[in-house]
Tab-separated table of C-alpha atoms and ligand atoms in Angstrom:
chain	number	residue	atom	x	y	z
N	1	UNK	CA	-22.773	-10.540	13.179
N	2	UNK	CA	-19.684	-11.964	11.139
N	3	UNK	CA	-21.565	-15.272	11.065
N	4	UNK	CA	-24.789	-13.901	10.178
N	5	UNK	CA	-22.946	-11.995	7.035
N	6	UNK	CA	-21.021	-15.125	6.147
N	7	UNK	CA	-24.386	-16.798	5.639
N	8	UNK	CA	-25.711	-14.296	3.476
N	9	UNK	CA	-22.635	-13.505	1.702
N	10	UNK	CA	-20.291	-16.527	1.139
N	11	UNK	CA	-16.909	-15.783	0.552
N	12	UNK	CA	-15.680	-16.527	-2.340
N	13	UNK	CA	-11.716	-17.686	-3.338
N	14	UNK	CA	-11.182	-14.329	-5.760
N	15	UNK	CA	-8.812	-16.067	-7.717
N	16	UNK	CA	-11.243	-19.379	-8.758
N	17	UNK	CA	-14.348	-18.887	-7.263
N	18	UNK	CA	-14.404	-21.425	-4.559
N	19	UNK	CA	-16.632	-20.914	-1.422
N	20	UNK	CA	-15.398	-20.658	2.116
N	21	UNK	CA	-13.016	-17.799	2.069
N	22	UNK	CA	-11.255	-14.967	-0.041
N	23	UNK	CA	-8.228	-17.074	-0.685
N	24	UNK	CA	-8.482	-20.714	-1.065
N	25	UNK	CA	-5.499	-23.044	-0.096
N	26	UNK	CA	-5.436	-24.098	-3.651
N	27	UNK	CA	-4.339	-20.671	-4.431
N	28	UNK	CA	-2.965	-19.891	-1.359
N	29	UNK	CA	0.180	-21.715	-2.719
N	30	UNK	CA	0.272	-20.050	-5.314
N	31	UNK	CA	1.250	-16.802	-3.850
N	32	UNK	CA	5.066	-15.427	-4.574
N	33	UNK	CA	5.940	-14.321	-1.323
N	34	UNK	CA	8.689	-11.561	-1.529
N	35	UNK	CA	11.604	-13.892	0.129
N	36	UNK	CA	14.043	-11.120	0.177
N	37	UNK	CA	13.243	-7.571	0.501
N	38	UNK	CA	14.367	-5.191	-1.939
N	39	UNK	CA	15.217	-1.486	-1.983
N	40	UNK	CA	12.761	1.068	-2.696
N	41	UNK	CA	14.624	3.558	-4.975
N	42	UNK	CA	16.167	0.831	-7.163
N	43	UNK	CA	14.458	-2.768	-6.373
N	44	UNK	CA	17.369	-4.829	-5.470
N	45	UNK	CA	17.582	-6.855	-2.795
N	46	UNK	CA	18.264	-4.881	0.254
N	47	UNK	CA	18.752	-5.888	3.836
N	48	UNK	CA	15.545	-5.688	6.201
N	49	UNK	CA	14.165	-3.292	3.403
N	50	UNK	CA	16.066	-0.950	4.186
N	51	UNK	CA	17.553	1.491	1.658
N	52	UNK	CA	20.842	0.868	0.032
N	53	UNK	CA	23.596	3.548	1.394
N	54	UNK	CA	23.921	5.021	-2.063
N	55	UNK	CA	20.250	4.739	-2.724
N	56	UNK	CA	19.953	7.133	-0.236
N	57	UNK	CA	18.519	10.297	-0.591
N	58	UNK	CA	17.192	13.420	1.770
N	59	UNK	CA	13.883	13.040	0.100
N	60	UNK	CA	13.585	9.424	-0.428
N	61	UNK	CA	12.116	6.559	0.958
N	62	UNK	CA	14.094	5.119	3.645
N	63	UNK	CA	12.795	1.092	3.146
N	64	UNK	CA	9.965	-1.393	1.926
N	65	UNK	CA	8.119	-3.936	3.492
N	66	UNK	CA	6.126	-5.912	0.772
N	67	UNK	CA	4.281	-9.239	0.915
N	68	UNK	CA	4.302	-10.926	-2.443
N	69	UNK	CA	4.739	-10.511	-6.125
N	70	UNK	CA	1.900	-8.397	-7.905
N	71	UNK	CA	1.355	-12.068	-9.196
N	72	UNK	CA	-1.575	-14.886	-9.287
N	73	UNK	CA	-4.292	-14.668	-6.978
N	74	UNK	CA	-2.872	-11.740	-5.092
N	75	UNK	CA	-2.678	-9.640	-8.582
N	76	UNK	CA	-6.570	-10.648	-8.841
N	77	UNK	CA	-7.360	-9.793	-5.468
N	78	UNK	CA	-6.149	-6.387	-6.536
N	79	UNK	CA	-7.468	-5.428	-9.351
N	80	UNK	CA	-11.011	-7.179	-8.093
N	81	UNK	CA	-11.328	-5.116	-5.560
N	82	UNK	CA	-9.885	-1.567	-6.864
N	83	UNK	CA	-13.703	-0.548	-7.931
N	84	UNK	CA	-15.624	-2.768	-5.719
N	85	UNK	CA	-14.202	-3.003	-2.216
N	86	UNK	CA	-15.072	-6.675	-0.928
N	87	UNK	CA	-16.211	-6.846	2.806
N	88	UNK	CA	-13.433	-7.464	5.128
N	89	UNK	CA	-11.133	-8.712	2.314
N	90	UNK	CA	-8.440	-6.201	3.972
N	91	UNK	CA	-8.141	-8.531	6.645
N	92	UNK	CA	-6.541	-10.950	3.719
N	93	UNK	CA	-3.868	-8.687	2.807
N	94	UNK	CA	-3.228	-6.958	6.325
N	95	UNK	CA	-1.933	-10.967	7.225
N	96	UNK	CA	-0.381	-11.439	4.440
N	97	UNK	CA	1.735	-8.265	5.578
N	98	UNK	CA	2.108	-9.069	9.299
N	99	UNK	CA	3.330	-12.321	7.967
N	100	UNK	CA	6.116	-11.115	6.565
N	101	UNK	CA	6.881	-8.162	8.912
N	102	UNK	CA	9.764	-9.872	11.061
N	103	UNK	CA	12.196	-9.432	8.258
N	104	UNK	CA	11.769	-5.397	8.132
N	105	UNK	CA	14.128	-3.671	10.211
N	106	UNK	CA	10.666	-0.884	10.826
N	107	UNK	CA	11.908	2.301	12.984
N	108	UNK	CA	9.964	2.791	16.407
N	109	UNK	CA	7.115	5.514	16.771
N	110	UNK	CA	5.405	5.036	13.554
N	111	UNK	CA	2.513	6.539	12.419
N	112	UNK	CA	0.299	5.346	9.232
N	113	UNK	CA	-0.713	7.338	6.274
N	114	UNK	CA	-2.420	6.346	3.064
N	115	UNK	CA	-1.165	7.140	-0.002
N	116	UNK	CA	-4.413	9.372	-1.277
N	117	UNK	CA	-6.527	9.399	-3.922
N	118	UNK	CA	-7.435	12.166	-6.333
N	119	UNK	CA	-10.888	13.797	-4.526
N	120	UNK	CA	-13.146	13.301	-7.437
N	121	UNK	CA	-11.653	9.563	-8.019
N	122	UNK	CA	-12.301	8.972	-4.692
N	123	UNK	CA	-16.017	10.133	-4.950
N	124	UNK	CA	-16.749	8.574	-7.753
N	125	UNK	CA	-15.420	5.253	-6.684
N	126	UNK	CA	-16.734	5.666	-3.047
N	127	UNK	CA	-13.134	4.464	-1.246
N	128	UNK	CA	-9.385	4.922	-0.981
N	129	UNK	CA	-7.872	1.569	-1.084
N	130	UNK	CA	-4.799	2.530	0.739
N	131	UNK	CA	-7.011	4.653	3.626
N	132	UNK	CA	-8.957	0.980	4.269
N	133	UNK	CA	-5.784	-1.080	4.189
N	134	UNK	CA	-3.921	1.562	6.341
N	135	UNK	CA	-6.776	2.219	8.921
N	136	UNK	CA	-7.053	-1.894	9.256
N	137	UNK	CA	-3.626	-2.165	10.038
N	138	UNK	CA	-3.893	1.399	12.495
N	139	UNK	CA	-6.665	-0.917	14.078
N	140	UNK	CA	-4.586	-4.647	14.293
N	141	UNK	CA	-1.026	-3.121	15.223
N	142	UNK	CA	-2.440	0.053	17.415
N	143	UNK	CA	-0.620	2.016	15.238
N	144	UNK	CA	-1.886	5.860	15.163
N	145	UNK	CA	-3.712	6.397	11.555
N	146	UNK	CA	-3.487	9.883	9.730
N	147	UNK	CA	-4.560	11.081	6.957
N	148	UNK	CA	-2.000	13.732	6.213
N	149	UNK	CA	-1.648	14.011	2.317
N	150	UNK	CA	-4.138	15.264	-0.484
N	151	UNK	CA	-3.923	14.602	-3.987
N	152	UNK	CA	-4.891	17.243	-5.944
N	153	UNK	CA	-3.870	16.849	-10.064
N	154	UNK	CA	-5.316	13.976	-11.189
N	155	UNK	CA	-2.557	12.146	-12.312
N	156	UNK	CA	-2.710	9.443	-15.330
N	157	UNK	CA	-2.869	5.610	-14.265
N	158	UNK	CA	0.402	4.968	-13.999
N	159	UNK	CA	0.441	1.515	-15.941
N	160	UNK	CA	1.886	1.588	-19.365
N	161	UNK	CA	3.962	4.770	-18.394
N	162	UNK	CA	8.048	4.107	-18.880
N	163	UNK	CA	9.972	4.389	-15.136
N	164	UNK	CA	11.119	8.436	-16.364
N	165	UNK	CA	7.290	8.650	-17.363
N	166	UNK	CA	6.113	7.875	-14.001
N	167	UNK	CA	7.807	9.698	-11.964
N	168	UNK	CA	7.101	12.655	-14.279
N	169	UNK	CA	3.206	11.959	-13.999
N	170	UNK	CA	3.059	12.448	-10.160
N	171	UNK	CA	5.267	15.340	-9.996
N	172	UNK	CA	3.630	17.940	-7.697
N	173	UNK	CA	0.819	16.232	-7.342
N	174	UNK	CA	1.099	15.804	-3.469
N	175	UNK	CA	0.325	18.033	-0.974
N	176	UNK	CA	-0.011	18.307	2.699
N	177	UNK	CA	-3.464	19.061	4.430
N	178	UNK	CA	-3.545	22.506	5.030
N	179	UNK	CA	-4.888	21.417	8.561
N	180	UNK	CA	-2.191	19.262	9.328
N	181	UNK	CA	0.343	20.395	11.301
N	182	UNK	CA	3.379	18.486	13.528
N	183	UNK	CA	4.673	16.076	10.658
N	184	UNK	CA	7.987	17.157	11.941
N	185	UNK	CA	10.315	13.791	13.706
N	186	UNK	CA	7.399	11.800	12.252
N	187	UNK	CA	8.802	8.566	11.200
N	188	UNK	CA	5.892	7.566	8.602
N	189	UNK	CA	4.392	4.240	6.474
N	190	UNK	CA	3.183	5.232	3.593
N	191	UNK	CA	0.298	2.769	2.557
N	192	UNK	CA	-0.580	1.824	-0.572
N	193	UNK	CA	-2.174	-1.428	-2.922
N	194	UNK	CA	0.899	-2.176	-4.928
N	195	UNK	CA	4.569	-0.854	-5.372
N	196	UNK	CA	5.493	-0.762	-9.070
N	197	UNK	CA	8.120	2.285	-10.109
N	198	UNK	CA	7.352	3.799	-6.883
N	199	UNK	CA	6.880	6.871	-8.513
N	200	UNK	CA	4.075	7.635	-6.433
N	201	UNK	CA	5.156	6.970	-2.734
N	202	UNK	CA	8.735	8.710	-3.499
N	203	UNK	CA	6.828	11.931	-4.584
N	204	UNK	CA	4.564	11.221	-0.887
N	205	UNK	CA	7.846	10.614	0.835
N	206	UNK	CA	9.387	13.859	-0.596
N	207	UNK	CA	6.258	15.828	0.307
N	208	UNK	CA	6.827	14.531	3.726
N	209	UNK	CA	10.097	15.097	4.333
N	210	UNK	CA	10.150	18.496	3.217
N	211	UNK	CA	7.452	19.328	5.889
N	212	UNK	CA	10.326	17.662	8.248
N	213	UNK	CA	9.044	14.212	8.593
N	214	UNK	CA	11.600	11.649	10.167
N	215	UNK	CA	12.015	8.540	8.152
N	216	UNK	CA	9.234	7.780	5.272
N	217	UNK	CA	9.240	3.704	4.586
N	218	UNK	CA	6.495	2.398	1.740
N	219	UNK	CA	4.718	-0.453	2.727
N	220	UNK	CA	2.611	-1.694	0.469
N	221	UNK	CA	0.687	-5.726	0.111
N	222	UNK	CA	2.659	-6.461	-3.605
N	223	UNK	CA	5.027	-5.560	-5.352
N	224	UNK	CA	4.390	-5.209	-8.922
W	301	ZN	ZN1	-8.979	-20.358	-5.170
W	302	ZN	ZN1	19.072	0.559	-3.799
């Protein structure tokens, strides 16, 4: 079937156009992998990901696994596919994750859960970004998948906002599923595209923890 589709469809290097596959090597090394990782609440470099002591927070994020640098060819991948999704190009950034997963210190008995997407954005644009990435990696790691959270304002894009700005934007604009019940010990990944302020997955993480979740960790393929 995949060879059959790679016949009709060629992939294509979405940086520079090349045929043969979503990233080429040319701009393969190109990529900024994150060397160190960094601290969710204030971006320095933090061991395993993990939050700094005095970063730490009842309702905050409790670590960060990131691949690269919302730079280059993984910046393009991004945006390119943020209103189109490209077949299978999830499988891209789901390695360049697992790639760099030995140097998060991850807690045990995880479960996955996308960072959502207002309803009628969602409609309009026909997919969640963050539900695809998270539901590949649910699929590669056999880690349980749930949809937990709605979002229900829609929120302004966050680029161009100031840090203050940001977090202001997405304030209340998470909720629970009414359905959804037995968050409570959860230790949870949030998923999402890219990290910037990380307005947006400390408002998820607070939503979480209120409903009693365990430890909330962002994950997300770049951080911008
Ligand atoms: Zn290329
Ligand atoms: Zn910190």
């Amino acid at each position: 079937m995949n060879v059959i589709l790679d016949l009709l469809f060629p992939k294509r290097c979405v940086s520079c156009g090349k045929i043969g596959s979503y990233i080429c090597k040319k701009c393969f090394s190109r990529i900024e992998f994150i060397k160190n990782p960094v601290c969710p609440v204030c971006q320095r470099q933090a061991v395993e990901g993990k939050t700094h002591p005095g970063c730490k927070g009842r309702y905050r994020l409790d670590g960060l696994v990131v691949a690269a640098r919302y730079r280059g060819p993984v910046k393009t991948a991004i945006i390119k596919v943020k209103y189109k999704w490209i077949y299978d190009i999830e499988k891209i950034f789901v390695d360049l994750l697992s790639q760099r997963f030995w140097k998060f210190n991850l807690p045990a008995d995880l479960i996955l859960v996308p960072v959502p997407l207002y309803s009628q954005r969602k409609k309009w644009r026909g997919f969640n970004q963050a539900e695809i990435l998270a539901k590949s990696l649910s699929l590669q790691f056999n880690v349980p998948y749930f949809d937990l959270m709605n979002r229900f304002i829609e929120t302004k894009p966050q680029v161009g906002l100031s840090r203050e700005d940001r977090k202001e934007n997405v304030k209340g604009a998470f909720a629970l599923r009414k359905i959804i019940t037995g968050v409570s010990g959860k230790n949870i990944i949030l998923v999402d595209d890219v990290f910037t302020s990380g307005a947006t997955m400390a408002e998820c993480a607070k939503v979480l923890k209120k409903a009693g979740a365990g430890q909330v960790w962002a994950m997300a393929v770049a951080l911008g």
